[in-house]
PDB file of C-alpha atoms and ligand atoms in Angstrom:
ATOM      1  CA  MET A   1     -81.005  48.297 -20.955  1.00  0.00           C
ATOM      2  CA  GLU A   2     -83.668  49.035 -17.770  1.00  0.00           C
ATOM      3  CA  ALA A   3     -83.571  52.590 -16.703  1.00  0.00           C
ATOM      4  CA  THR A   4     -82.880  51.113 -13.311  1.00  0.00           C
ATOM      5  CA  THR A   5     -79.951  49.252 -14.134  1.00  0.00           C
ATOM      6  CA  ALA A   6     -78.230  52.220 -15.942  1.00  0.00           C
ATOM      7  CA  LEU A   7     -78.836  54.560 -13.071  1.00  0.00           C
ATOM      8  CA  ARG A   8     -77.257  51.972 -10.917  1.00  0.00           C
ATOM      9  CA  THR A   9     -74.576  50.657 -12.902  1.00  0.00           C
ATOM     10  CA  ASN A  10     -73.004  53.913 -14.981  1.00  0.00           C
ATOM     11  CA  GLY A  11     -69.570  54.156 -13.076  1.00  0.00           C
ATOM     12  CA  ALA A  12     -67.013  56.752 -14.192  1.00  0.00           C
ATOM     13  CA  VAL A  13     -65.129  55.166 -16.957  1.00  0.00           C
ATOM     14  CA  ARG A  14     -61.393  57.037 -17.363  1.00  0.00           C
ATOM     15  CA  GLY A  15     -59.942  54.183 -20.116  1.00  0.00           C
ATOM     16  CA  PHE A  16     -61.106  53.603 -23.564  1.00  0.00           C
ATOM     17  CA  THR A  17     -60.305  51.160 -25.988  1.00  0.00           C
ATOM     18  CA  ASP A  18     -59.135  52.313 -29.633  1.00  0.00           C
ATOM     19  CA  ASP A  19     -62.378  52.019 -30.936  1.00  0.00           C
ATOM     20  CA  PRO A  20     -63.756  55.040 -32.392  1.00  0.00           C
ATOM     21  CA  VAL A  21     -66.561  57.005 -31.905  1.00  0.00           C
ATOM     22  CA  SER A  22     -68.362  58.214 -34.686  1.00  0.00           C
ATOM     23  CA  ASP A  23     -69.939  61.652 -34.843  1.00  0.00           C
ATOM     24  CA  ALA A  24     -73.328  60.105 -36.009  1.00  0.00           C
ATOM     25  CA  VAL A  25     -73.014  58.357 -32.243  1.00  0.00           C
ATOM     26  CA  VAL A  26     -72.672  61.592 -30.796  1.00  0.00           C
ATOM     27  CA  ALA A  27     -75.166  62.682 -32.675  1.00  0.00           C
ATOM     28  CA  GLU A  28     -77.219  60.190 -31.148  1.00  0.00           C
ATOM     29  CA  LEU A  29     -76.081  60.430 -27.674  1.00  0.00           C
ATOM     30  CA  LEU A  30     -76.512  64.513 -27.800  1.00  0.00           C
ATOM     31  CA  ASP A  31     -80.101  63.721 -29.510  1.00  0.00           C
ATOM     32  CA  ASP A  32     -80.960  61.800 -26.115  1.00  0.00           C
ATOM     33  CA  ALA A  33     -79.695  64.103 -24.036  1.00  0.00           C
ATOM     34  CA  ARG A  34     -81.308  66.966 -25.180  1.00  0.00           C
ATOM     35  CA  PHE A  35     -84.927  65.630 -23.445  1.00  0.00           C
ATOM     36  CA  ALA A  36     -83.299  66.257 -20.321  1.00  0.00           C
ATOM     37  CA  PRO A  37     -85.186  69.064 -18.008  1.00  0.00           C
ATOM     38  CA  SER A  38     -83.913  72.784 -17.344  1.00  0.00           C
ATOM     39  CA  GLY A  39     -85.263  75.715 -15.587  1.00  0.00           C
ATOM     40  CA  GLY A  40     -88.218  77.115 -17.548  1.00  0.00           C
ATOM     41  CA  ASN A  41     -87.116  74.449 -20.287  1.00  0.00           C
ATOM     42  CA  GLN A  42     -84.582  76.876 -21.278  1.00  0.00           C
ATOM     43  CA  GLN A  43     -82.433  74.543 -22.514  1.00  0.00           C
ATOM     44  CA  PRO A  44     -79.270  76.580 -21.750  1.00  0.00           C
ATOM     45  CA  TRP A  45     -76.595  73.789 -23.339  1.00  0.00           C
ATOM     46  CA  ARG A  46     -74.055  74.482 -26.116  1.00  0.00           C
ATOM     47  CA  VAL A  47     -71.268  71.307 -26.852  1.00  0.00           C
ATOM     48  CA  ALA A  48     -68.350  71.607 -28.549  1.00  0.00           C
ATOM     49  CA  VAL A  49     -67.282  68.130 -29.691  1.00  0.00           C
ATOM     50  CA  VAL A  50     -63.163  68.755 -29.378  1.00  0.00           C
ATOM     51  CA  LYS A  51     -61.388  66.755 -32.486  1.00  0.00           C
ATOM     52  CA  SER A  52     -58.499  69.228 -32.929  1.00  0.00           C
ATOM     53  CA  PRO A  53     -54.994  67.919 -31.694  1.00  0.00           C
ATOM     54  CA  GLU A  54     -54.423  71.756 -31.068  1.00  0.00           C
ATOM     55  CA  VAL A  55     -57.551  72.348 -28.619  1.00  0.00           C
ATOM     56  CA  ARG A  56     -57.042  68.858 -27.064  1.00  0.00           C
ATOM     57  CA  ALA A  57     -53.610  69.975 -26.139  1.00  0.00           C
ATOM     58  CA  ALA A  58     -54.673  73.240 -24.585  1.00  0.00           C
ATOM     59  CA  MET A  59     -57.598  71.971 -22.781  1.00  0.00           C
ATOM     60  CA  ALA A  60     -54.740  69.160 -21.454  1.00  0.00           C
ATOM     61  CA  ALA A  61     -52.497  72.120 -20.188  1.00  0.00           C
ATOM     62  CA  LEU A  62     -54.988  74.003 -18.588  1.00  0.00           C
ATOM     63  CA  MET A  63     -56.588  70.910 -16.769  1.00  0.00           C
ATOM     64  CA  ARG A  64     -52.772  69.596 -15.423  1.00  0.00           C
ATOM     65  CA  PRO A  65     -52.163  72.711 -13.099  1.00  0.00           C
ATOM     66  CA  VAL A  66     -55.768  71.957 -11.655  1.00  0.00           C
ATOM     67  CA  TRP A  67     -55.275  68.452 -11.588  1.00  0.00           C
ATOM     68  CA  GLU A  68     -51.833  68.734  -9.591  1.00  0.00           C
ATOM     69  CA  GLU A  69     -53.568  71.345  -7.222  1.00  0.00           C
ATOM     70  CA  TYR A  70     -56.095  68.689  -6.204  1.00  0.00           C
ATOM     71  CA  GLN A  71     -53.457  66.351  -5.722  1.00  0.00           C
ATOM     72  CA  GLY A  72     -51.626  68.242  -3.483  1.00  0.00           C
ATOM     73  CA  ALA A  73     -54.684  69.255  -1.256  1.00  0.00           C
ATOM     74  CA  GLN A  74     -55.463  65.451  -1.075  1.00  0.00           C
ATOM     75  CA  ARG A  75     -52.123  64.540   0.124  1.00  0.00           C
ATOM     76  CA  ALA A  76     -52.420  67.220   2.819  1.00  0.00           C
ATOM     77  CA  GLY A  77     -55.724  65.514   3.534  1.00  0.00           C
ATOM     78  CA  LYS A  78     -57.572  68.691   2.641  1.00  0.00           C
ATOM     79  CA  ARG A  79     -61.074  68.934   0.556  1.00  0.00           C
ATOM     80  CA  ALA A  80     -59.676  70.503  -2.732  1.00  0.00           C
ATOM     81  CA  PHE A  81     -61.785  73.402  -3.825  1.00  0.00           C
ATOM     82  CA  ALA A  82     -64.137  74.009  -1.426  1.00  0.00           C
ATOM     83  CA  PHE A  83     -66.062  77.239  -1.652  1.00  0.00           C
ATOM     84  CA  GLY A  84     -64.059  77.819  -4.716  1.00  0.00           C
ATOM     85  CA  ARG A  85     -60.746  78.084  -2.371  1.00  0.00           C
ATOM     86  CA  SER A  86     -57.246  76.937  -2.981  1.00  0.00           C
ATOM     87  CA  THR A  87     -55.893  75.397   0.012  1.00  0.00           C
ATOM     88  CA  GLY A  88     -52.728  76.669  -0.714  1.00  0.00           C
ATOM     89  CA  ASP A  89     -50.812  73.274  -0.303  1.00  0.00           C
ATOM     90  CA  ALA A  90     -47.622  72.388  -3.016  1.00  0.00           C
ATOM     91  CA  PRO A  91     -49.218  70.755  -5.778  1.00  0.00           C
ATOM     92  CA  VAL A  92     -48.503  67.303  -6.726  1.00  0.00           C
ATOM     93  CA  ALA A  93     -47.568  65.831 -10.111  1.00  0.00           C
ATOM     94  CA  VAL A  94     -49.688  62.343 -10.591  1.00  0.00           C
ATOM     95  CA  PRO A  95     -50.134  61.002 -13.562  1.00  0.00           C
ATOM     96  CA  ASN A  96     -54.031  61.068 -14.955  1.00  0.00           C
ATOM     97  CA  ALA A  97     -54.931  59.183 -17.938  1.00  0.00           C
ATOM     98  CA  LEU A  98     -57.625  61.445 -19.290  1.00  0.00           C
ATOM     99  CA  ILE A  99     -54.932  64.759 -19.352  1.00  0.00           C
ATOM    100  CA  ASP A 100     -51.557  62.511 -20.094  1.00  0.00           C
ATOM    101  CA  ASP A 101     -53.837  60.724 -23.120  1.00  0.00           C
ATOM    102  CA  ILE A 102     -56.107  63.310 -24.128  1.00  0.00           C
ATOM    103  CA  GLN A 103     -55.761  62.867 -27.774  1.00  0.00           C
ATOM    104  CA  SER A 104     -55.998  58.902 -27.599  1.00  0.00           C
ATOM    105  CA  VAL A 105     -59.812  59.558 -25.714  1.00  0.00           C
ATOM    106  CA  PRO A 106     -62.455  58.809 -28.531  1.00  0.00           C
ATOM    107  CA  VAL A 107     -64.664  61.565 -27.693  1.00  0.00           C
ATOM    108  CA  VAL A 108     -64.184  65.197 -25.961  1.00  0.00           C
ATOM    109  CA  LEU A 109     -66.933  66.992 -25.402  1.00  0.00           C
ATOM    110  CA  ALA A 110     -66.803  70.833 -23.937  1.00  0.00           C
ATOM    111  CA  VAL A 111     -70.384  71.681 -22.044  1.00  0.00           C
ATOM    112  CA  ALA A 112     -71.202  75.088 -21.846  1.00  0.00           C
ATOM    113  CA  ALA A 113     -74.209  76.979 -20.388  1.00  0.00           C
ATOM    114  CA  ASP A 114     -75.470  80.295 -21.364  1.00  0.00           C
ATOM    115  CA  LEU A 115     -76.164  81.985 -18.030  1.00  0.00           C
ATOM    116  CA  THR A 116     -78.662  84.447 -19.450  1.00  0.00           C
ATOM    117  CA  LYS A 117     -80.935  81.729 -19.847  1.00  0.00           C
ATOM    118  CA  ILE A 118     -80.579  80.155 -16.216  1.00  0.00           C
ATOM    119  CA  ALA A 119     -82.349  81.105 -13.132  1.00  0.00           C
ATOM    120  CA  ILE A 120     -80.183  81.074 -10.172  1.00  0.00           C
ATOM    121  CA  MET A 121     -82.833  80.904  -7.381  1.00  0.00           C
ATOM    122  CA  ASP A 122     -80.233  80.820  -4.889  1.00  0.00           C
ATOM    123  CA  GLY A 123     -78.252  83.517  -6.378  1.00  0.00           C
ATOM    124  CA  ASN A 124     -79.965  86.108  -3.514  1.00  0.00           C
ATOM    125  CA  GLN A 125     -78.666  84.315  -0.854  1.00  0.00           C
ATOM    126  CA  ASP A 126     -75.976  85.454   1.321  1.00  0.00           C
ATOM    127  CA  ARG A 127     -74.393  82.350   1.502  1.00  0.00           C
ATOM    128  CA  ARG A 128     -72.094  81.468  -1.800  1.00  0.00           C
ATOM    129  CA  PRO A 129     -71.600  79.831  -3.719  1.00  0.00           C
ATOM    130  CA  PRO A 130     -74.914  79.768  -5.527  1.00  0.00           C
ATOM    131  CA  VAL A 131     -75.358  75.981  -6.871  1.00  0.00           C
ATOM    132  CA  VAL A 132     -79.103  76.002  -8.199  1.00  0.00           C
ATOM    133  CA  GLY A 133     -78.304  77.128 -11.756  1.00  0.00           C
ATOM    134  CA  GLY A 134     -76.392  74.132 -12.102  1.00  0.00           C
ATOM    135  CA  ALA A 135     -79.431  72.060 -12.012  1.00  0.00           C
ATOM    136  CA  SER A 136     -80.120  73.314 -15.135  1.00  0.00           C
ATOM    137  CA  ILE A 137     -77.118  71.957 -17.197  1.00  0.00           C
ATOM    138  CA  TYR A 138     -75.791  68.868 -15.101  1.00  0.00           C
ATOM    139  CA  PRO A 139     -79.273  67.020 -15.976  1.00  0.00           C
ATOM    140  CA  PHE A 140     -78.087  67.438 -19.509  1.00  0.00           C
ATOM    141  CA  CYS A 141     -74.755  66.031 -18.833  1.00  0.00           C
ATOM    142  CA  TRP A 142     -75.819  63.091 -16.744  1.00  0.00           C
ATOM    143  CA  SER A 143     -78.155  62.127 -19.779  1.00  0.00           C
ATOM    144  CA  ILE A 144     -75.228  62.123 -22.103  1.00  0.00           C
ATOM    145  CA  LEU A 145     -73.537  59.752 -20.020  1.00  0.00           C
ATOM    146  CA  LEU A 146     -76.680  57.465 -19.173  1.00  0.00           C
ATOM    147  CA  ALA A 147     -77.413  57.746 -23.166  1.00  0.00           C
ATOM    148  CA  ALA A 148     -73.786  56.426 -23.530  1.00  0.00           C
ATOM    149  CA  ARG A 149     -74.226  53.603 -20.950  1.00  0.00           C
ATOM    150  CA  ALA A 150     -77.116  52.641 -23.128  1.00  0.00           C
ATOM    151  CA  ARG A 151     -74.867  51.936 -26.060  1.00  0.00           C
ATOM    152  CA  GLY A 152     -71.817  50.113 -24.500  1.00  0.00           C
ATOM    153  CA  LEU A 153     -70.167  53.153 -24.198  1.00  0.00           C
ATOM    154  CA  GLY A 154     -68.937  54.611 -21.200  1.00  0.00           C
ATOM    155  CA  GLY A 155     -67.331  58.021 -19.859  1.00  0.00           C
ATOM    156  CA  VAL A 156     -66.898  60.645 -17.140  1.00  0.00           C
ATOM    157  CA  LEU A 157     -67.877  64.203 -16.444  1.00  0.00           C
ATOM    158  CA  THR A 158     -65.209  66.265 -15.445  1.00  0.00           C
ATOM    159  CA  THR A 159     -64.818  69.807 -14.076  1.00  0.00           C
ATOM    160  CA  PHE A 160     -61.201  70.645 -14.023  1.00  0.00           C
ATOM    161  CA  LEU A 161     -61.143  72.720 -16.827  1.00  0.00           C
ATOM    162  CA  SER A 162     -63.907  74.877 -15.501  1.00  0.00           C
ATOM    163  CA  ARG A 163     -61.205  76.145 -12.662  1.00  0.00           C
ATOM    164  CA  ALA A 164     -59.225  77.894 -15.804  1.00  0.00           C
ATOM    165  CA  GLU A 165     -62.461  78.767 -17.618  1.00  0.00           C
ATOM    166  CA  ALA A 166     -60.952  82.585 -18.333  1.00  0.00           C
ATOM    167  CA  GLU A 167     -57.614  80.637 -20.152  1.00  0.00           C
ATOM    168  CA  ALA A 168     -59.830  78.183 -21.932  1.00  0.00           C
ATOM    169  CA  ALA A 169     -62.357  80.964 -23.172  1.00  0.00           C
ATOM    170  CA  PRO A 170     -60.672  81.804 -26.110  1.00  0.00           C
ATOM    171  CA  VAL A 171     -59.126  78.454 -26.866  1.00  0.00           C
ATOM    172  CA  LEU A 172     -62.791  76.774 -27.255  1.00  0.00           C
ATOM    173  CA  GLY A 173     -64.498  79.985 -28.610  1.00  0.00           C
ATOM    174  CA  LEU A 174     -66.657  80.334 -25.451  1.00  0.00           C
ATOM    175  CA  PRO A 175     -69.340  82.612 -26.025  1.00  0.00           C
ATOM    176  CA  ALA A 176     -70.042  85.864 -23.743  1.00  0.00           C
ATOM    177  CA  ASP A 177     -72.318  84.902 -20.507  1.00  0.00           C
ATOM    178  CA  HIS A 178     -71.450  81.318 -21.194  1.00  0.00           C
ATOM    179  CA  ALA A 179     -69.891  79.126 -18.375  1.00  0.00           C
ATOM    180  CA  LEU A 180     -67.548  76.233 -19.002  1.00  0.00           C
ATOM    181  CA  VAL A 181     -69.608  73.801 -16.823  1.00  0.00           C
ATOM    182  CA  ALA A 182     -68.041  70.419 -17.993  1.00  0.00           C
ATOM    183  CA  THR A 183     -65.749  68.447 -20.333  1.00  0.00           C
ATOM    184  CA  ILE A 184     -66.989  65.001 -20.906  1.00  0.00           C
ATOM    185  CA  PHE A 185     -64.694  62.116 -22.080  1.00  0.00           C
ATOM    186  CA  LEU A 186     -66.573  59.008 -23.699  1.00  0.00           C
ATOM    187  CA  GLY A 187     -65.510  55.671 -25.574  1.00  0.00           C
ATOM    188  CA  VAL A 188     -65.741  52.141 -25.569  1.00  0.00           C
ATOM    189  CA  PRO A 189     -64.355  51.154 -21.460  1.00  0.00           C
ATOM    190  CA  THR A 190     -61.568  49.162 -21.188  1.00  0.00           C
ATOM    191  CA  HIS A 191     -63.372  48.224 -17.992  1.00  0.00           C
ATOM    192  CA  GLN A 192     -67.363  49.061 -16.896  1.00  0.00           C
ATOM    193  CA  ASN A 193     -67.063  49.435 -12.960  1.00  0.00           C
ATOM    194  CA  THR A 194     -70.937  48.553 -12.337  1.00  0.00           C
ATOM    195  CA  LYS A 195     -70.451  47.903  -8.316  1.00  0.00           C
ATOM    196  CA  LEU A 196     -70.417  51.882  -7.311  1.00  0.00           C
ATOM    197  CA  ARG A 197     -69.541  52.554  -3.920  1.00  0.00           C
ATOM    198  CA  ARG A 198     -72.284  55.163  -2.740  1.00  0.00           C
ATOM    199  CA  ASN A 199     -73.725  56.005   0.784  1.00  0.00           C
ATOM    200  CA  PRO A 200     -77.231  54.019   1.614  1.00  0.00           C
ATOM    201  CA  VAL A 201     -80.461  55.908   1.407  1.00  0.00           C
ATOM    202  CA  SER A 202     -80.543  56.038   5.505  1.00  0.00           C
ATOM    203  CA  SER A 203     -77.384  58.242   5.755  1.00  0.00           C
ATOM    204  CA  PHE A 204     -78.832  61.277   4.202  1.00  0.00           C
ATOM    205  CA  ALA A 205     -82.931  60.617   3.890  1.00  0.00           C
ATOM    206  CA  THR A 206     -85.078  62.075   7.053  1.00  0.00           C
ATOM    207  CA  VAL A 207     -88.487  62.829   7.450  1.00  0.00           C
ATOM    208  CA  ASP A 208     -90.213  65.976   7.425  1.00  0.00           C
ATOM    209  CA  ARG A 209     -86.840  68.079   8.374  1.00  0.00           C
ATOM    210  CA  PHE A 210     -83.254  67.438   7.781  1.00  0.00           C
ATOM    211  CA  ASP A 211     -82.942  66.851  11.527  1.00  0.00           C
ATOM    212  CA  GLY A 212     -85.963  64.509  11.537  1.00  0.00           C
ATOM    213  CA  PRO A 213     -86.074  60.712  11.599  1.00  0.00           C
ATOM    214  CA  PRO A 214     -84.264  58.343   9.362  1.00  0.00           C
ATOM    215  CA  LEU A 215     -86.703  57.641   6.402  1.00  0.00           C
ATOM    216  CA  THR A 216     -87.213  53.831   6.801  1.00  0.00           C
ATOM    217  CA  ASP A 217     -88.853  51.505   4.430  1.00  0.00           C
ATOM    218  CA  GLU A 218     -91.175  50.166   7.423  1.00  0.00           C
ATOM    219  CA  ARG A 219     -93.564  52.828   7.407  1.00  0.00           C
TER     220      ARG A 219
HETATM  221  C1  LIG B   1     -69.702  67.629 -10.631  1.00  0.00           C
HETATM  222  C2  LIG B   1     -68.898  66.638 -10.734  1.00  0.00           C
HETATM  223  C3  LIG B   1     -67.553  66.977 -11.260  1.00  0.00           C
HETATM  224  C4  LIG B   1     -66.579  66.103 -11.539  1.00  0.00           C
HETATM  225  N1  LIG B   1     -65.194  66.278 -11.931  1.00  0.00           N
HETATM  226  C5  LIG B   1     -64.375  65.081 -12.134  1.00  0.00           C
HETATM  227  C6  LIG B   1     -62.874  65.823 -12.477  1.00  0.00           C
HETATM  228  O1  LIG B   1     -62.619  66.832 -12.594  1.00  0.00           O
HETATM  229  N2  LIG B   1     -61.988  64.744 -12.985  1.00  0.00           N
HETATM  230  C7  LIG B   1     -62.469  63.495 -12.530  1.00  0.00           C
HETATM  231  O2  LIG B   1     -61.652  62.579 -12.975  1.00  0.00           O
HETATM  232  N3  LIG B   1     -63.831  62.961 -12.280  1.00  0.00           N
HETATM  233  C8  LIG B   1     -64.563  64.128 -12.399  1.00  0.00           C
HETATM  234  N4  LIG B   1     -65.948  63.540 -11.778  1.00  0.00           N
HETATM  235  C9  LIG B   1     -66.014  61.997 -11.653  1.00  0.00           C
HETATM  236  C10 LIG B   1     -66.211  62.029 -10.231  1.00  0.00           C
HETATM  237  O3  LIG B   1     -64.880  61.525  -9.461  1.00  0.00           O
HETATM  238  C11 LIG B   1     -67.078  60.171  -9.806  1.00  0.00           C
HETATM  239  O4  LIG B   1     -68.145  60.320 -10.681  1.00  0.00           O
HETATM  240  C12 LIG B   1     -67.033  60.314  -8.700  1.00  0.00           C
HETATM  241  O5  LIG B   1     -65.867  59.786  -8.166  1.00  0.00           O
HETATM  242  C13 LIG B   1     -67.850  58.569  -8.468  1.00  0.00           C
HETATM  243  O6  LIG B   1     -67.115  57.324  -9.534  1.00  0.00           O
HETATM  244  P1  LIG B   1     -67.391  55.960  -9.596  1.00  0.00           P
HETATM  245  O7  LIG B   1     -68.601  56.638 -10.596  1.00  0.00           O
HETATM  246  O8  LIG B   1     -66.425  55.045 -10.411  1.00  0.00           O
HETATM  247  O9  LIG B   1     -67.847  55.614  -8.315  1.00  0.00           O
HETATM  248  C14 LIG B   1     -66.887  64.378 -11.620  1.00  0.00           C
HETATM  249  C15 LIG B   1     -68.241  64.236 -11.514  1.00  0.00           C
HETATM  250  C16 LIG B   1     -69.343  65.082 -11.037  1.00  0.00           C
HETATM  251  C17 LIG B   1     -70.401  64.810 -10.845  1.00  0.00           C
END
């Protein structure tokens, strides 16, 4: 698959067929993804390939209240978890295939980052939260999803479990000074959305300054 095609068509997949994905294929995806960039080439990633029904059940139990809190905020017309805050709205129970059917998802990856290896270049700013450190781990996550797409697989990067990191840490054996950055679900898609809704370049790119004139393809 052309790189540009993969970049433009890698929509989130949350429904999977019963087709299994072998450990060999998962290892291939990780073998591709390890070429992702990271600050200082520190490669801070760790991956737990979660197969145990007990561990999966525990993960789902921790994700569910986060999902319901998110739904509660959405229903109230608010942006959930902005600056890490709760909106205080009542949680709303809504089905979620990833959580409800976690046992049947072909591949569940818990991804962690070794914080001792990440230079948090905006960690000195008064504004919170620091965000630059994530750039040393999320390209790796996205590369897993692109590697999956290249093989006819699909998936989605999720972060619900990060909100319950303290509770998830003992379940997953998260090492000290590591952050739980993502749970990635993968499998053969029941449907691959390739027509993605994304804002046009003109909506976010300007020249010289963020308040500069819009970038156009006419210059
Ligand atoms: C940092 C990040 C966090 C995300 N967290 C979740 C999540 O917790 N649960 C979920 O279902 N999807 C999650 N997603 C997937 C997004 O919802 C998805 O990429 C976005 O809505 C675009 O969907 P589309 O590819 O179908 O257009 C996350 C994606 C990113 C990049």
